[in-house]
Short mmCIF file of C-alpha atoms in Angstrom, two decimals:
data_model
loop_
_atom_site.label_atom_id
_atom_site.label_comp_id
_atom_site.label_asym_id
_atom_site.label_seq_id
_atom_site.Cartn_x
_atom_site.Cartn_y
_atom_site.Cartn_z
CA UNK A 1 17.79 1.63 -17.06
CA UNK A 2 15.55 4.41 -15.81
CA UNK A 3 11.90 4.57 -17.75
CA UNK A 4 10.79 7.90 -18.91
CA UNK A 5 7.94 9.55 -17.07
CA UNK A 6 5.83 12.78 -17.51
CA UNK A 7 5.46 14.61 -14.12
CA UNK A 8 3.51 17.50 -15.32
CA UNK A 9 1.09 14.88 -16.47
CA UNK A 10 1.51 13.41 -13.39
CA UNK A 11 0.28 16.83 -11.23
CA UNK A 12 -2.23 17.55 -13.75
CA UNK A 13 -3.96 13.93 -13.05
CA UNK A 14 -3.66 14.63 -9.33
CA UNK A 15 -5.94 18.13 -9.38
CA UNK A 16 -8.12 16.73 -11.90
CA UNK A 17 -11.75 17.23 -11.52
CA UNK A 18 -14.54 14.33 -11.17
CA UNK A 19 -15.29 13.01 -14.87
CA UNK A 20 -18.01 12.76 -17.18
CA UNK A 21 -18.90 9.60 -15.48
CA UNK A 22 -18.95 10.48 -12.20
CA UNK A 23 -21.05 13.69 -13.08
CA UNK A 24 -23.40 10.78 -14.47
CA UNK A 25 -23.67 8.41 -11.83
CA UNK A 26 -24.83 11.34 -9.76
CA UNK A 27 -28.20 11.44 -11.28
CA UNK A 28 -28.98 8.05 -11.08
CA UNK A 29 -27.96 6.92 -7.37
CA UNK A 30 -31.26 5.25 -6.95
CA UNK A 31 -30.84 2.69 -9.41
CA UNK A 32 -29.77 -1.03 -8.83
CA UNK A 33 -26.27 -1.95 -8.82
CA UNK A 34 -25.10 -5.60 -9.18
CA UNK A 35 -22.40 -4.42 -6.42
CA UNK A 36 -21.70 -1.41 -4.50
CA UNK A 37 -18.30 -0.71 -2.78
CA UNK A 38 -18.37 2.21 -0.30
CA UNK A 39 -15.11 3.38 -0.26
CA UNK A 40 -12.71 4.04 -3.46
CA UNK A 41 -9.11 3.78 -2.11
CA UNK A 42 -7.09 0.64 -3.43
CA UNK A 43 -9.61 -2.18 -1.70
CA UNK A 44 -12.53 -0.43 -3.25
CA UNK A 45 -11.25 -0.27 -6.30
CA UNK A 46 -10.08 -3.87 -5.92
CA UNK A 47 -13.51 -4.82 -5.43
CA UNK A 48 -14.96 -2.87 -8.23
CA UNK A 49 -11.89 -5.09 -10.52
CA UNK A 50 -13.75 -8.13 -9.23
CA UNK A 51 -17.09 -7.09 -10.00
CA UNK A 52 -16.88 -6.00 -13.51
CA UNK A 53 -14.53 -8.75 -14.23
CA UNK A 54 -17.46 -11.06 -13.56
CA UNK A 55 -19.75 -8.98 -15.66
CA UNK A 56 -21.83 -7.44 -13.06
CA UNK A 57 -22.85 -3.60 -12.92
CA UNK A 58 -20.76 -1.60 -10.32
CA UNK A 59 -21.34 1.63 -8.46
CA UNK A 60 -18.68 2.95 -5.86
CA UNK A 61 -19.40 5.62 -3.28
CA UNK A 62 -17.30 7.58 -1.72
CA UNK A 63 -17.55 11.53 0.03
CA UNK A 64 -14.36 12.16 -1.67
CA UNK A 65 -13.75 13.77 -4.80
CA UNK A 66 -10.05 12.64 -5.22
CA UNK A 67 -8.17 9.55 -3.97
CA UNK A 68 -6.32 11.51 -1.31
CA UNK A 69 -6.11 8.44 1.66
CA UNK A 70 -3.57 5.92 2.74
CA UNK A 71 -3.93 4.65 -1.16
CA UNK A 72 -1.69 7.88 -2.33
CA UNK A 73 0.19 8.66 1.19
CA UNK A 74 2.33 5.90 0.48
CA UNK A 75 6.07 4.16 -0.81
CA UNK A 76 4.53 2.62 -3.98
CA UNK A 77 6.75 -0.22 -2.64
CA UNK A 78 4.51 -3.59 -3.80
CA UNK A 79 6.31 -5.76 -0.59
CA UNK A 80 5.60 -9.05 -1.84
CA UNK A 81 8.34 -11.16 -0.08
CA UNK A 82 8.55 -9.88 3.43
CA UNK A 83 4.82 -10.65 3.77
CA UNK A 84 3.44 -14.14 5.89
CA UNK A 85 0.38 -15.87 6.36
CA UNK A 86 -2.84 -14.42 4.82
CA UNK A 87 -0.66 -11.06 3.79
CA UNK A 88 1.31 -13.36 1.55
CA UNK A 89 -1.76 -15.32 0.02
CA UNK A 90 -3.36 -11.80 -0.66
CA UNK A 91 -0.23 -10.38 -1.81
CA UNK A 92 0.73 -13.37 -4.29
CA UNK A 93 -2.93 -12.67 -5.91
CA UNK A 94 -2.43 -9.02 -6.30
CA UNK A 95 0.83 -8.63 -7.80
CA UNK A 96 -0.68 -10.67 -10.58
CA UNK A 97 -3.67 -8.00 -10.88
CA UNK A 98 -0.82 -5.23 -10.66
CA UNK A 99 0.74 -6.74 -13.37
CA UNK A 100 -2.47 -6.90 -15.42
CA UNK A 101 -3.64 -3.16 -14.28
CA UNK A 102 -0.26 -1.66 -15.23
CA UNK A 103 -0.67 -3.24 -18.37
CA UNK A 104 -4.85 -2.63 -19.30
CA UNK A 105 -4.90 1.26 -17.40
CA UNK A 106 -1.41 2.08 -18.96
CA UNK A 107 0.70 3.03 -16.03
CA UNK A 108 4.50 3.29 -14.64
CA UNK A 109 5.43 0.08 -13.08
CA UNK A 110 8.89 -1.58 -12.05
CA UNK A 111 9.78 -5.06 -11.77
CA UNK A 112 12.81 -4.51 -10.40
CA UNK A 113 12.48 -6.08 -6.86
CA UNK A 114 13.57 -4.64 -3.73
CA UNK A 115 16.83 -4.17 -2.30
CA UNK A 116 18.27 -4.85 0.96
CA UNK A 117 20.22 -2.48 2.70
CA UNK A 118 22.11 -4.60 5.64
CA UNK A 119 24.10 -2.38 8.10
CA UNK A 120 24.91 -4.89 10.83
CA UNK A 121 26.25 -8.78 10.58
CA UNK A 122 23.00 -10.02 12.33
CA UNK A 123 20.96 -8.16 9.63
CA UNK A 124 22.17 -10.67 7.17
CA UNK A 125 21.75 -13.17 9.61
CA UNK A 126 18.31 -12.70 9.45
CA UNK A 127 18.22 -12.45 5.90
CA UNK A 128 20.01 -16.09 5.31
CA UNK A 129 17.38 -17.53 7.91
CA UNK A 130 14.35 -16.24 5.86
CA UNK A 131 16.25 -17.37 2.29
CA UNK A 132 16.74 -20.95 3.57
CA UNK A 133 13.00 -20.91 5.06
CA UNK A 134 12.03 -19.95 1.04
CA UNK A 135 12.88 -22.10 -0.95
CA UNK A 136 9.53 -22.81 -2.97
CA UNK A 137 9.66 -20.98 -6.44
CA UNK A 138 6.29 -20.29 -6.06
CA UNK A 139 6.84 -17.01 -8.47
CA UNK A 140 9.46 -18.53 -11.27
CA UNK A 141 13.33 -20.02 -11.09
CA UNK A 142 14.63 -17.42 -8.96
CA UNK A 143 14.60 -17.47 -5.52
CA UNK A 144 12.81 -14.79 -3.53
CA UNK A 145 15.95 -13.21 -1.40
CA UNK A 146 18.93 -13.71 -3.32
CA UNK A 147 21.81 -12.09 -0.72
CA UNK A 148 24.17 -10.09 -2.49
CA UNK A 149 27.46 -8.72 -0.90
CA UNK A 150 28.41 -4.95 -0.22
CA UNK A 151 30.14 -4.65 -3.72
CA UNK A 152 26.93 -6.16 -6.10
CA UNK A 153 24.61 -3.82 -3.47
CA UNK A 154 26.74 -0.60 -3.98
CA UNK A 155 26.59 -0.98 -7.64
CA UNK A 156 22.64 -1.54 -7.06
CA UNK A 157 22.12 1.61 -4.47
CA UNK A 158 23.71 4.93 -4.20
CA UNK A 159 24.67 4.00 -0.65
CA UNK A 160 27.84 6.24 1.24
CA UNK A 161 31.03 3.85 1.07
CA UNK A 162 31.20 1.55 3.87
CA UNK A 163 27.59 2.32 4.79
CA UNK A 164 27.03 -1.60 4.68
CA UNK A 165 28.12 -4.99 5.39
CA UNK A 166 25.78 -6.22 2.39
CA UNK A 167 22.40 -6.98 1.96
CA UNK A 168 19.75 -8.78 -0.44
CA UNK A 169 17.46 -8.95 -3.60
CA UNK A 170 14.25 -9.69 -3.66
CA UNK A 171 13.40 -9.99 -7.00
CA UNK A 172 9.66 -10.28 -7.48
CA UNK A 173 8.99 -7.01 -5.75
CA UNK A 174 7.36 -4.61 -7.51
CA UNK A 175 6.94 -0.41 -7.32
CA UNK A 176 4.30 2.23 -8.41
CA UNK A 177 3.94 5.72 -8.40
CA UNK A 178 1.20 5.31 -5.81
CA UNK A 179 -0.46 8.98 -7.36
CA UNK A 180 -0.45 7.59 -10.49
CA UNK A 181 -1.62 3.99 -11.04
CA UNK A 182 -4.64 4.81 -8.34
CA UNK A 183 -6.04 7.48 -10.82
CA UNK A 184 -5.37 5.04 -13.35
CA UNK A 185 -6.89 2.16 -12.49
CA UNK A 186 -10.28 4.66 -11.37
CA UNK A 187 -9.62 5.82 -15.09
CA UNK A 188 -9.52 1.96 -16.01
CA UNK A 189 -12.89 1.12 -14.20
CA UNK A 190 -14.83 3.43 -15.99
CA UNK A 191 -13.74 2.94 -19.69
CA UNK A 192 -15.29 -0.69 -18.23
CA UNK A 193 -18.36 0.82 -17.32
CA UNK A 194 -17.70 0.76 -13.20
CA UNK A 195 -19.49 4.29 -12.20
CA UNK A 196 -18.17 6.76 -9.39
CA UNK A 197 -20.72 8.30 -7.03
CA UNK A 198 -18.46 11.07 -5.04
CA UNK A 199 -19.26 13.74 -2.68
CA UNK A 200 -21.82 11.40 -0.93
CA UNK A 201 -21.70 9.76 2.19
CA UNK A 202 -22.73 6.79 3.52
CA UNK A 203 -25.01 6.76 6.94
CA UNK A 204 -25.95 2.73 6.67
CA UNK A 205 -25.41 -0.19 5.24
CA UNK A 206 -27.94 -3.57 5.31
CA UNK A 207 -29.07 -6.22 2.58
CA UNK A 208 -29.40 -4.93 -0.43
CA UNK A 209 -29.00 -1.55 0.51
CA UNK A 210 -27.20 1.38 1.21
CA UNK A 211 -28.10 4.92 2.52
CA UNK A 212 -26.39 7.92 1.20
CA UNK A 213 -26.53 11.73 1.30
CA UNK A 214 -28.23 11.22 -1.92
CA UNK A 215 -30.30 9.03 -0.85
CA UNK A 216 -30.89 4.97 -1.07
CA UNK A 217 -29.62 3.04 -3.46
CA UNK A 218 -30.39 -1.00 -4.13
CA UNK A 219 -27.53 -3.29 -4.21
CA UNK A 220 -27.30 -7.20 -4.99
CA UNK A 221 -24.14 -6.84 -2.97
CA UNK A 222 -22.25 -4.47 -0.85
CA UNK A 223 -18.61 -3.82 0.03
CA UNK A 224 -17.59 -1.98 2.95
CA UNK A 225 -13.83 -0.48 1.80
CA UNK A 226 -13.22 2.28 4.21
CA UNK A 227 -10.19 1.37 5.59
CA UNK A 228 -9.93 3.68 9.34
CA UNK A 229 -13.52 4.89 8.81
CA UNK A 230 -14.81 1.43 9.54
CA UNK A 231 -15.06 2.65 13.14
CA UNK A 232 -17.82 5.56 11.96
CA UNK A 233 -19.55 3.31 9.59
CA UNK A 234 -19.70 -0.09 11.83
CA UNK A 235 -17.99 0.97 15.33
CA UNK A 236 -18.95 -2.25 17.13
CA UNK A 237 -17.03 -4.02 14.41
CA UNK A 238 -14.22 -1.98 14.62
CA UNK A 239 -13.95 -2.32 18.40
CA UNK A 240 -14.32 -5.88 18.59
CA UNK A 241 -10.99 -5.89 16.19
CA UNK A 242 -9.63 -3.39 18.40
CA UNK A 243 -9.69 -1.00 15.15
CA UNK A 244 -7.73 2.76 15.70
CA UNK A 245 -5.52 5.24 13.41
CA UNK A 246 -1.80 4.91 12.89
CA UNK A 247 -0.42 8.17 11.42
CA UNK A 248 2.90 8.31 9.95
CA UNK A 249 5.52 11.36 8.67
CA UNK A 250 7.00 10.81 5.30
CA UNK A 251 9.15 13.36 2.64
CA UNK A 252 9.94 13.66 -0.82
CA UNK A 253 13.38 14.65 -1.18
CA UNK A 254 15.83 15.32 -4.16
CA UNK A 255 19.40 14.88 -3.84
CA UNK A 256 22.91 14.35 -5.83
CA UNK A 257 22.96 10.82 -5.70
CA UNK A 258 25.82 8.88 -6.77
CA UNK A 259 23.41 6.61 -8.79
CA UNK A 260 19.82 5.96 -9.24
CA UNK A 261 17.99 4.26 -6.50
CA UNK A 262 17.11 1.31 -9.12
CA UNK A 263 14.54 -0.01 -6.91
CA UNK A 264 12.95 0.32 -3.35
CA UNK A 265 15.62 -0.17 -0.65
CA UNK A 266 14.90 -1.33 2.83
CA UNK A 267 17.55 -1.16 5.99
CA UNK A 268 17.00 -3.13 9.25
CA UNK A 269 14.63 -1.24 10.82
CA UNK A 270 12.43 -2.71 7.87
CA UNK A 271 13.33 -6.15 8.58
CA UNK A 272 12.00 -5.77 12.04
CA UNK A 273 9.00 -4.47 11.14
CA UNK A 274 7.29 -6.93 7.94
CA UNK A 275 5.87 -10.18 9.28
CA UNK A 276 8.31 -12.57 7.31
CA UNK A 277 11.58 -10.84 8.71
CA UNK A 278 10.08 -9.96 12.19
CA UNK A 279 8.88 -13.54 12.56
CA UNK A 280 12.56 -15.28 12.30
CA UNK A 281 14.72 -16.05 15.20
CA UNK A 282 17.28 -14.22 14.41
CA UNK A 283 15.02 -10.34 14.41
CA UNK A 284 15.10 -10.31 18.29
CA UNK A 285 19.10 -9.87 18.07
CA UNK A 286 18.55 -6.67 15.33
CA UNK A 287 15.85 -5.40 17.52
CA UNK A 288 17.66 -5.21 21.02
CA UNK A 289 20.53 -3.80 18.61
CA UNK A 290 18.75 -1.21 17.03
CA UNK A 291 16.54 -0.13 19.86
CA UNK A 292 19.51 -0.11 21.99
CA UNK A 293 21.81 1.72 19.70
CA UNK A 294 19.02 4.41 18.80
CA UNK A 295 15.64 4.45 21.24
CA UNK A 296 15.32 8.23 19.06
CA UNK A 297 14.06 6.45 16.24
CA UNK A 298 12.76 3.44 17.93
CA UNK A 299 10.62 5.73 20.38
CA UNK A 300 9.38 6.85 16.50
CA UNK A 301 8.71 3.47 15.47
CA UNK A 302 10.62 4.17 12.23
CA UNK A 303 10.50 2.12 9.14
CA UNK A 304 13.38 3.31 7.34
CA UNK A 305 13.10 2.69 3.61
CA UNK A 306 13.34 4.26 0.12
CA UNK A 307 12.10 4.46 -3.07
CA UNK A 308 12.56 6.69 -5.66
CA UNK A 309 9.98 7.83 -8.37
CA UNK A 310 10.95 7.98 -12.47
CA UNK A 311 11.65 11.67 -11.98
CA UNK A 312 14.10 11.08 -9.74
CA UNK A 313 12.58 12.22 -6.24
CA UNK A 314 13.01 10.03 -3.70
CA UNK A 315 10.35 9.17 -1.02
CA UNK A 316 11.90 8.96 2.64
CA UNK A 317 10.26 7.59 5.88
CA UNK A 318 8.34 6.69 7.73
CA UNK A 319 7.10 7.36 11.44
CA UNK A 320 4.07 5.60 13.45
CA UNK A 321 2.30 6.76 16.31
CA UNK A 322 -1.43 4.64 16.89
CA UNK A 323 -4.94 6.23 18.67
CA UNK A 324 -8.58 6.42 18.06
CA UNK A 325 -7.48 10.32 16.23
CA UNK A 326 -4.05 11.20 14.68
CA UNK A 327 -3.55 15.19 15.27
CA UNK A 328 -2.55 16.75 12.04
CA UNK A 329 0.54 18.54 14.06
CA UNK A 330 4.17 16.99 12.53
CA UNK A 331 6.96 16.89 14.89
CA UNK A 332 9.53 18.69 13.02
CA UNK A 333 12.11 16.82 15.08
CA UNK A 334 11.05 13.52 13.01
CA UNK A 335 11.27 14.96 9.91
CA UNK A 336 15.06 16.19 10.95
CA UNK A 337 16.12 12.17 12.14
CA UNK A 338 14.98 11.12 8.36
CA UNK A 339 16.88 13.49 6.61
CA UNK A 340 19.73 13.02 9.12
CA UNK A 341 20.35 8.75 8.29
CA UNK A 342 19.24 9.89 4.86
CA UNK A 343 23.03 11.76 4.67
CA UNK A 344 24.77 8.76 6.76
CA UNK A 345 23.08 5.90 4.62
CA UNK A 346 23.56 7.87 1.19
CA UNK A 347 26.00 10.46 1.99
CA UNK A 348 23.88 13.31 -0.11
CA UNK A 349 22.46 16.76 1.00
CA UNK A 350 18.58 15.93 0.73
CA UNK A 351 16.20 19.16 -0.14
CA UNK A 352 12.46 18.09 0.87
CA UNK A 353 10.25 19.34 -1.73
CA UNK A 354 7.07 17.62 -0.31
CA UNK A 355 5.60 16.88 3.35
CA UNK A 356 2.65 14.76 4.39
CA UNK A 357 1.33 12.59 6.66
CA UNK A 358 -0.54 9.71 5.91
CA UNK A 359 -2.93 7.84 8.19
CA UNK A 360 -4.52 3.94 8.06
CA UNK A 361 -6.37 1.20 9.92
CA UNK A 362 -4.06 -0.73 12.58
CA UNK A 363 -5.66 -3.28 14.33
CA UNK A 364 -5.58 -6.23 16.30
CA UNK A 365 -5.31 -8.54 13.04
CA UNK A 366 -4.13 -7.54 9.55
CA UNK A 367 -7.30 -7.57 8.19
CA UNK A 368 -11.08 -6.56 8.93
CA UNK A 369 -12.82 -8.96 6.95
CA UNK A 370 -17.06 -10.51 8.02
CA UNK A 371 -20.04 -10.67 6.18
CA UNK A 372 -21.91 -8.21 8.82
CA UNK A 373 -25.87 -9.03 6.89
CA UNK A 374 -26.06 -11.73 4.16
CA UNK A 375 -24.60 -9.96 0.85
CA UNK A 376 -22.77 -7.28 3.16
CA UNK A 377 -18.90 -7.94 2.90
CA UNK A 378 -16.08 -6.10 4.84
CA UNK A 379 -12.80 -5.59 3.24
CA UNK A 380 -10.31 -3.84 5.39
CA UNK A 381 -6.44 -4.05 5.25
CA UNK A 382 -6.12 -2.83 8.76
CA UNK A 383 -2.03 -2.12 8.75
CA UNK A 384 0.35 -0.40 6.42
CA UNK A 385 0.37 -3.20 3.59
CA UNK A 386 -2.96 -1.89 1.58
CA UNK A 387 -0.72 -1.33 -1.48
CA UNK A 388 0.45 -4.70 -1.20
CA UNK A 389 -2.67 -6.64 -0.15
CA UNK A 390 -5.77 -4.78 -0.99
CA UNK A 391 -6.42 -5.45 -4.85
CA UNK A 392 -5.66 -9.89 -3.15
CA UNK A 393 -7.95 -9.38 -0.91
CA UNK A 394 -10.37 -7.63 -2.63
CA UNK A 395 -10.70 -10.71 -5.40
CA UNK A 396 -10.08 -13.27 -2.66
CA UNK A 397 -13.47 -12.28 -0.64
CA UNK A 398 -15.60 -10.33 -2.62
CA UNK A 399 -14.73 -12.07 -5.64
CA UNK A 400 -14.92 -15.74 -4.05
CA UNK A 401 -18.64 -14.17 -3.52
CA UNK A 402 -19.86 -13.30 -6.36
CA UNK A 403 -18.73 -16.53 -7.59
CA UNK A 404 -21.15 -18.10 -5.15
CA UNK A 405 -18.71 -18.93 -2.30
CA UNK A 406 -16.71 -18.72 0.50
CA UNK A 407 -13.20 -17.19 1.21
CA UNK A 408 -11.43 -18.89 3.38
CA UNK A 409 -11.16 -15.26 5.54
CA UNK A 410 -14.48 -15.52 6.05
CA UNK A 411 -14.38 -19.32 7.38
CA UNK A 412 -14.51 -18.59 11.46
CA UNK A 413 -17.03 -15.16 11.15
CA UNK A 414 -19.93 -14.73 12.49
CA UNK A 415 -22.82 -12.12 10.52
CA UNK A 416 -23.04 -9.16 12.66
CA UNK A 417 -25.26 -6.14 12.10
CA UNK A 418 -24.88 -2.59 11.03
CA UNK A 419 -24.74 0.93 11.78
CA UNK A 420 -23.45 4.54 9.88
CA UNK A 421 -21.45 7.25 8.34
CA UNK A 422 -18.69 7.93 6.23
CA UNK A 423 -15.81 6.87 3.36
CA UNK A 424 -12.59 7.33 2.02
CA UNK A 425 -11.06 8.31 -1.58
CA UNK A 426 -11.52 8.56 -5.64
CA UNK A 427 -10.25 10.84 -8.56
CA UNK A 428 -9.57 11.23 -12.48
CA UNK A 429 -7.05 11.63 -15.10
CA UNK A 430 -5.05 9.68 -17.49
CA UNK A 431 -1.18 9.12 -19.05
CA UNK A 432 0.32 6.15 -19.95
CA UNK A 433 3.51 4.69 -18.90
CA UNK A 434 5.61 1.25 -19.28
CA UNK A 435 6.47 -1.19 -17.03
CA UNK A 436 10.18 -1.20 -16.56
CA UNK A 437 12.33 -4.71 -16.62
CA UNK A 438 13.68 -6.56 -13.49
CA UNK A 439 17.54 -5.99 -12.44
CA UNK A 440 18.44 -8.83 -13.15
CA UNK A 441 17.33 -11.90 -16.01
#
């Protein structure tokens, strides 16, 4: 089934300008705040959740008017399964706090798991090896890759006839329109009382405290949220995590399909690229395949994956190139390769109706987290799983503080100290929209 969605609501919520509330919380930036998150992409906003969950007042800061970072530049692909390690424990927390959001702030969600595009025999190699290492139904009675031949995925995915050898399901995936539920859930926050400071930067951060462009304002607890800019705000931290950009190329596209896209579809250049997949045995053998058959799109360290939106675009990417600045300049040649294996893989004329580029934290680890002053918490998903992660992480550490404790992230860190400058995202805007039912019961 395809769920219903309103896109001129949908660009109206995107140019919307700063509420009532955030008009309000600019005359009062002085006063004390239980918490308050610098930084209002999907981590900030994550915090904020935790916060006012627990009752406490909560202010978040950010020199943005609009959520316009990595938190909207993105798939809307929630990638539950092909996470490991602390990605997995983070995202097993959030997808329960997507499920909640969709349902409290009112907007378009789908339950309808990810599918598996395999091209190559040791593609579904690899996917067997993860299925038998998951057997735990740590989410319900289904398992989490359920392999399905090239029939049962054709009849899932528009894909070109004999475009694949098979693939997979992974059912407790989930997929947003990444424009939409952001604004939502800010919208969310403040019918709760959660107030928006925007257009403000920060210069420093310490106990209790936290100077703006405004000027100071007293906090019982901070959260650092600013996902790249962690290196302007607390450079030594960044550098001791080895902390720089990735930028990325990604399209919106509409084409004749021969079918919807029911949910976000994946092809082996994904499974060599998420931590579950990449960390079987059997991903070196699709790797020296793939970089051998194409270095073109290797050399663009492609993740080549799907989704498409209720109105029946369909997002196409993505690219990666890593430094300490991304230049804004797109190689149009990049752009060309996506649209190209979008016609082999789908065998559809694609028009691009959109172009960005996004940009995020890569680093050393996964995540940024420390306690840099007592009450001063870092939160920073520092690769290209913020969607996935950020709202479990968020509730993991900031919430496991405010509770009086001690995430388990935090275990092996040392307090640091502190240092200045600026933040990331935030916006406005409403519209309603229902989750939509897995593929399968």
């Amino acid at each position: 089934m395809t769920a219903t969605h309103d896109t001129a609501h949908g660009a109206a919520r995107h140019s919307a300008a700063p509420t009532a509330a955030s008009t309000a919380a600019a005359g009062h930036a002085a006063a004390p705040h239980d918490v308050v998150v610098v930084g209002s992409g999907i981590v900030g906003l994550g915090a904020a959740l935790a916060a006012v969950d627990r009752g406490l007042s909560v202010l978040v800061v950010d020199r943005s008017p609009v959520i316009g970072g990595s938190t909207v530049r993105n798939f809307g692909h929630l990638c539950l399964t092909p996470q490991s390690g602390e990605a997995r424990r983070h995202a097993l927390a959030a997808r329960e706090l997507w499920l909640r959001l969709a349902r409290d702030a009112g907007f378009w969600l789908s339950r309808r798991g990810t599918l598996v595009a395999a091209r190559h025999v040791d593609e579904l190699d690899l996917l067997d090896e993860l299925a038998l290492a998951r057997t735990d139904r740590v989410l319900g009675d289904r398992p989490e890759i359920e392999r399905i031949d090239a029939a049962e995925l054709s009849s899932l995915a528009p894909v070109a006839p004999g475009a694949v050898v098979g693939g997979a399901l992974l059912p407790y995936d989930l997929q947003v329109d990444p424009r939409e539920a952001a604004d939502a859930i800010r919208r969310h926050l403040e019918t709760r009382g959660v107030r928006f400071l925007t257009r403000t930067s920060v210069g420093s951060v310490t106990s209790g405290r936290v100077e703006t462009s405004r000027g100071p304002i007293d906090a019982g607890t901070v959260v650092v949220a600013t996902n790249h800019d962690l290196d302007q705000l607390l450079p030594d931290l960044a550098d001791r995590h080895a902390l720089e950009r990735c930028g990325l190329d990604m399209l919106r596209v509409r084409a004749d399909l021969v079918r919807p896209l029911v949910a976000p579809l994946l092809t082996g250049w994904s499974l060599i690229r998420y931590s579950a997949f990449a960390g079987t045995g059997a991903a070196d053998a699709v790797r020296s395949r793939l970089h051998a058959e194409r270095p073109d799109l290797a050399a663009m360290d492609l993740n080549q994956m799907y989704t498409q939106l209720p109105d029946g675009s369909v997002i196409v990417g993505d690219s990666h190139r890593k430094g300490a600045a991304i230049a804004p300049f797109q190689d149009e040649r990049i752009a060309d390769a996506f649209l190209d294996e979008f016609r082999v893989l789908f065998g559809a004329e694609p028009v691009v109706t959109e172009r960005w580029q996004g940009v995020y934290a890569s680093g050393r680890d996964e995540f940024v987290v420390d306690e840099v002053a007592p009450g001063v918490l870092v939160t920073v998903v520092s690769t290209g799983i913020g969607m996935t992660t950020g709202l479990g992480l968020a509730e993991h550490v900031v919430g496991a503080h405010l509770d009086g404790g001690r995430d388990r992230a935090l275990d092996t860190l040392a307090p640091t100290s502190t240092v200045h400058s600026p933040v990331t995202s935030a916006v406005t805007s409403p519209v309603p929209s229902p989750l939509t039912e897995s593929l399968t019961a």
